[in-house]
mmCIF file of C-alpha atoms in Angstrom:
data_model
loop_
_atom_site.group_PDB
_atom_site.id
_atom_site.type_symbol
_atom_site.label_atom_id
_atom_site.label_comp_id
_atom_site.label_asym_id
_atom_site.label_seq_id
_atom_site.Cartn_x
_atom_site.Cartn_y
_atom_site.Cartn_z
ATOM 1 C CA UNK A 1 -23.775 -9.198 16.916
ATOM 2 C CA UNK A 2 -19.882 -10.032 17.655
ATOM 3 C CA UNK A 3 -20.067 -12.424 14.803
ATOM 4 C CA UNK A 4 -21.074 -10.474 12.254
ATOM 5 C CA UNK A 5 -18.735 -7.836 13.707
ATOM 6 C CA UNK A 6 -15.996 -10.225 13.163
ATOM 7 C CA UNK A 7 -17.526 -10.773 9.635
ATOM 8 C CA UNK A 8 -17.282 -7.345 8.448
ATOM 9 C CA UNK A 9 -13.907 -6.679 9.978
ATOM 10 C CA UNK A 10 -12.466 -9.716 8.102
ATOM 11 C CA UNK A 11 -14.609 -9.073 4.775
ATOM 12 C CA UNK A 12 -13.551 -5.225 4.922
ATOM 13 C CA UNK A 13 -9.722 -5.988 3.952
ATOM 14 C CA UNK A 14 -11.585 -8.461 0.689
ATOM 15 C CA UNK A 15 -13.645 -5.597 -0.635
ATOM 16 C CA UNK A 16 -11.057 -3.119 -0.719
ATOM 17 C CA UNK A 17 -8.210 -5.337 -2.274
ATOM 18 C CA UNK A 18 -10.959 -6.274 -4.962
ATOM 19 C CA UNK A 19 -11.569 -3.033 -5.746
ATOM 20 C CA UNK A 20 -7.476 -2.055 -5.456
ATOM 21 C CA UNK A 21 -4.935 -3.353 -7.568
ATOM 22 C CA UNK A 22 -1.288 -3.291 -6.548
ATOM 23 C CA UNK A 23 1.968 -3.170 -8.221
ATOM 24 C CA UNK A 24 1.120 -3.992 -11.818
ATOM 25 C CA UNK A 25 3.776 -3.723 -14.370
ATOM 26 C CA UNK A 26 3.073 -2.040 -17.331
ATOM 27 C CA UNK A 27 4.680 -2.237 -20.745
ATOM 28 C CA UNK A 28 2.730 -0.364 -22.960
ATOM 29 C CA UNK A 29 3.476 2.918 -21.125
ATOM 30 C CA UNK A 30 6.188 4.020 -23.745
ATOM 31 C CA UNK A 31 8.974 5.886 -22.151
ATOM 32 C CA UNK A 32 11.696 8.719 -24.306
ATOM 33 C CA UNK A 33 13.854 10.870 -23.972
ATOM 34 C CA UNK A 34 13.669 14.573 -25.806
ATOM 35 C CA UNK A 35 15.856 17.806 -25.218
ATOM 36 C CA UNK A 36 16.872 16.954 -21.777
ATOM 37 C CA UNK A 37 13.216 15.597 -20.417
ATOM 38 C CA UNK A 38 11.800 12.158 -19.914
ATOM 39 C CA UNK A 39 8.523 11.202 -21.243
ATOM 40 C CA UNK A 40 6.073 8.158 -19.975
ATOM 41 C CA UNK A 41 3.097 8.726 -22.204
ATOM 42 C CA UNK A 42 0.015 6.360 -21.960
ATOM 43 C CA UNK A 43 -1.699 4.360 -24.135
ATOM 44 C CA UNK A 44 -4.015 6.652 -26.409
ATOM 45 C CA UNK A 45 -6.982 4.235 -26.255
ATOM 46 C CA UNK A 46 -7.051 5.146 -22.284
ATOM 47 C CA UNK A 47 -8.611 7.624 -20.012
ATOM 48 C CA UNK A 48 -5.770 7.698 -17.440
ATOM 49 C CA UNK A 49 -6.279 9.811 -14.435
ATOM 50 C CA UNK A 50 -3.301 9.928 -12.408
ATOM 51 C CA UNK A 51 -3.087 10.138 -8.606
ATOM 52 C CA UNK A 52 0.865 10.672 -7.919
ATOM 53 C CA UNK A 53 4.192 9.628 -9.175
ATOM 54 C CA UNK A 54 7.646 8.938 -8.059
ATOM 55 C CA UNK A 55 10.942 8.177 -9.373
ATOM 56 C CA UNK A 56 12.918 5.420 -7.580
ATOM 57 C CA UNK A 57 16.412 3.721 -8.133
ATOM 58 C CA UNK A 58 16.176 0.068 -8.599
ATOM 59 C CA UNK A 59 19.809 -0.581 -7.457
ATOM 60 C CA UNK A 60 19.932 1.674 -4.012
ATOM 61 C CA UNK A 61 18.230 1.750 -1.087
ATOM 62 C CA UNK A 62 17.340 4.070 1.814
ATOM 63 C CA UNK A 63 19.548 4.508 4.637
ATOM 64 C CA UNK A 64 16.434 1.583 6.299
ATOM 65 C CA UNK A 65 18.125 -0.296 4.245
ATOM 66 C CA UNK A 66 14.733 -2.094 2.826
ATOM 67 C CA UNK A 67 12.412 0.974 0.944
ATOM 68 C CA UNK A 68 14.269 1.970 -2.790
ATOM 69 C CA UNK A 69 15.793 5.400 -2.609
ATOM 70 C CA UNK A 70 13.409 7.844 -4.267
ATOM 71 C CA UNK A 71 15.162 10.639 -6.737
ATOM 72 C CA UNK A 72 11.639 12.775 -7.323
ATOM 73 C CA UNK A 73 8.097 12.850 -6.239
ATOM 74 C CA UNK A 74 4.975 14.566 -7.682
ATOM 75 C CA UNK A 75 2.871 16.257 -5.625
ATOM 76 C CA UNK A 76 -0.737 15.288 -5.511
ATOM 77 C CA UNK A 77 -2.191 15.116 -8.883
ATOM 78 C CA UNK A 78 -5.380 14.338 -9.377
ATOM 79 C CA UNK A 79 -6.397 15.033 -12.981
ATOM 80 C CA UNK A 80 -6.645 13.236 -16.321
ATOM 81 C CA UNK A 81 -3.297 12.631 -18.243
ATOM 82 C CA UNK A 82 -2.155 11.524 -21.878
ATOM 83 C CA UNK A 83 1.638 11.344 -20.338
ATOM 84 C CA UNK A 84 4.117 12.151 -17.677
ATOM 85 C CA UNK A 85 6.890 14.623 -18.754
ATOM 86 C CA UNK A 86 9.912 14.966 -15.913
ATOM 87 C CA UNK A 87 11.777 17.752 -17.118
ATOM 88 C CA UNK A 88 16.001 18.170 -16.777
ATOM 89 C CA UNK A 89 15.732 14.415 -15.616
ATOM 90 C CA UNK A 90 19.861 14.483 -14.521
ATOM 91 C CA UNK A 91 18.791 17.078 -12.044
ATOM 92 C CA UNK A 92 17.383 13.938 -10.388
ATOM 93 C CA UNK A 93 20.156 12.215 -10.264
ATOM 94 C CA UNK A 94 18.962 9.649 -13.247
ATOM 95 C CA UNK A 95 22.467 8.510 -15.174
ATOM 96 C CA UNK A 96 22.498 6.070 -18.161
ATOM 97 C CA UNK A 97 23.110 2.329 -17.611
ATOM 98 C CA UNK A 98 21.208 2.455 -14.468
ATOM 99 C CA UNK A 99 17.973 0.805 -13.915
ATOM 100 C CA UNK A 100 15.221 2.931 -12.215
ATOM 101 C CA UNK A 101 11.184 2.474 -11.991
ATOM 102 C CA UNK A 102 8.180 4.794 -11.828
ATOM 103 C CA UNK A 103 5.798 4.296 -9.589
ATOM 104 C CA UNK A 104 2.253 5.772 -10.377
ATOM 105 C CA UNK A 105 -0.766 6.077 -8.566
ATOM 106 C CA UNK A 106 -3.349 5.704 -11.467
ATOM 107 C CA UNK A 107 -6.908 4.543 -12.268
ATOM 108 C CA UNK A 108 -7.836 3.575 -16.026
ATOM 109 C CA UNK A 109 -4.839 1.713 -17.472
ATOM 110 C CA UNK A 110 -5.776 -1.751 -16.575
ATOM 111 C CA UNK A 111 -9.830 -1.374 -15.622
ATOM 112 C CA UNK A 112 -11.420 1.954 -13.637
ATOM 113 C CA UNK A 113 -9.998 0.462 -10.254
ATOM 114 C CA UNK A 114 -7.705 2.706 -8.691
ATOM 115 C CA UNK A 115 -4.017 0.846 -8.637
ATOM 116 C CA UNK A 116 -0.803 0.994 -8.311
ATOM 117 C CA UNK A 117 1.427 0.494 -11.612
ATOM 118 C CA UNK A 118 5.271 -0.163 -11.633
ATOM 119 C CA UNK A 119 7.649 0.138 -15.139
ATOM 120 C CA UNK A 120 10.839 -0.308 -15.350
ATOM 121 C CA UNK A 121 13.443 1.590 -17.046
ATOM 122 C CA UNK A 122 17.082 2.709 -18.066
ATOM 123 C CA UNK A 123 18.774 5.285 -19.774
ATOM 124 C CA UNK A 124 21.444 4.465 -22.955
ATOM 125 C CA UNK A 125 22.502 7.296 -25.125
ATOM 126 C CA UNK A 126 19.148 7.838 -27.215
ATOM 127 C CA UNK A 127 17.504 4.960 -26.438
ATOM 128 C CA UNK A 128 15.226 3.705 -23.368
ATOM 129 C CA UNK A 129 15.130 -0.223 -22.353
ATOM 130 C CA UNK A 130 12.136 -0.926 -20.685
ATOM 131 C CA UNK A 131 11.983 -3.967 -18.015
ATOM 132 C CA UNK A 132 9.211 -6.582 -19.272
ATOM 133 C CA UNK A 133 6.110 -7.948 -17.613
ATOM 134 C CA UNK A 134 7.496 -11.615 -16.525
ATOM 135 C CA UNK A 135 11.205 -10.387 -16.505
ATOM 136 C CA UNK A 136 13.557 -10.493 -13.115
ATOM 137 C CA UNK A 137 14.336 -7.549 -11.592
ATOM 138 C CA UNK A 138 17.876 -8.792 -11.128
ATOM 139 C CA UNK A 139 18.028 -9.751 -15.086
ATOM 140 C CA UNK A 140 17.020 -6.110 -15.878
ATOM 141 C CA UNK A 141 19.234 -4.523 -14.012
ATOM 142 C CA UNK A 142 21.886 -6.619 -15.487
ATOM 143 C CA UNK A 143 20.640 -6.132 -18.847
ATOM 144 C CA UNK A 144 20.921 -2.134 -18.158
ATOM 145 C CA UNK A 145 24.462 -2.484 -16.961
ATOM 146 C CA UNK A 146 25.118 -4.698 -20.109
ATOM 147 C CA UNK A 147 24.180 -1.564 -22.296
#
């Protein structure tokens, strides 16, 4: 009986990581801006139901030192989305030439697991630079300050 116990505790850990996918970067999450708001919308092929959201800055951290400082957070969501809108975005604290990511709890943009998905993005005058699936963080971040 203490084997299999030791079984299921170690298998336990297996089964949920199969069915939970962490930290995927997207890129077909298109990100703009419009009359002062900032919109993430999906991919219209998709049934994405989102769980939460946050805003973090790529270039600061906490006063820990380790976790990214987070400018907003959604409250629990739950509920089937086309896209994201965060309205008066500089209330957050979001400036151009600064590189920033969105977190998002989700389920339905990469299979009907429930994951984690991370994109990367900065502000320029009208236009939004996204960072890319295989791309550095460090090289984005210089690329946004290169704007």
């Amino acid at each position: 009986m203490k084997s299999l116990n030791k079984f299921l505790i170690l298998f336990i850990p297996f089964l949920v990581m199969g069915r939970t996918s962490y930290n995927r970067t997207r890129t077909d999450i298109v990100i703009y801006k419009n009359e002062g708001n900032l919109y993430f919308s999906f991919p219209t092929d998709k049934k994405v139901l989102v769980y939460h959201y946050e805003i973090n800055d790529y270039e600061n951290f906490e006063s820990d030192g380790m976790t990214y400082k987070r400018l907003f957070v959604s409250q629990e969501i739950d509920k089937e989305m086309k896209e994201i809108i965060l309205e008066n975005y500089k209330s957050n604290e979001i400036v151009e030439k600064h590189a920033y990511y969105m977190l998002l709890g989700e389920q339905g943009l990469n299979n009907t697991s429930v994951g984690f998905t991370t994109i990367g993005f900065c502000l320029y005058k009208d236009k939004v630079l996204t960072e890319q699936k295989s791309e550095n963080t460090n090289t984005f971040i210089q690329k946004c300050h290169d704007l």
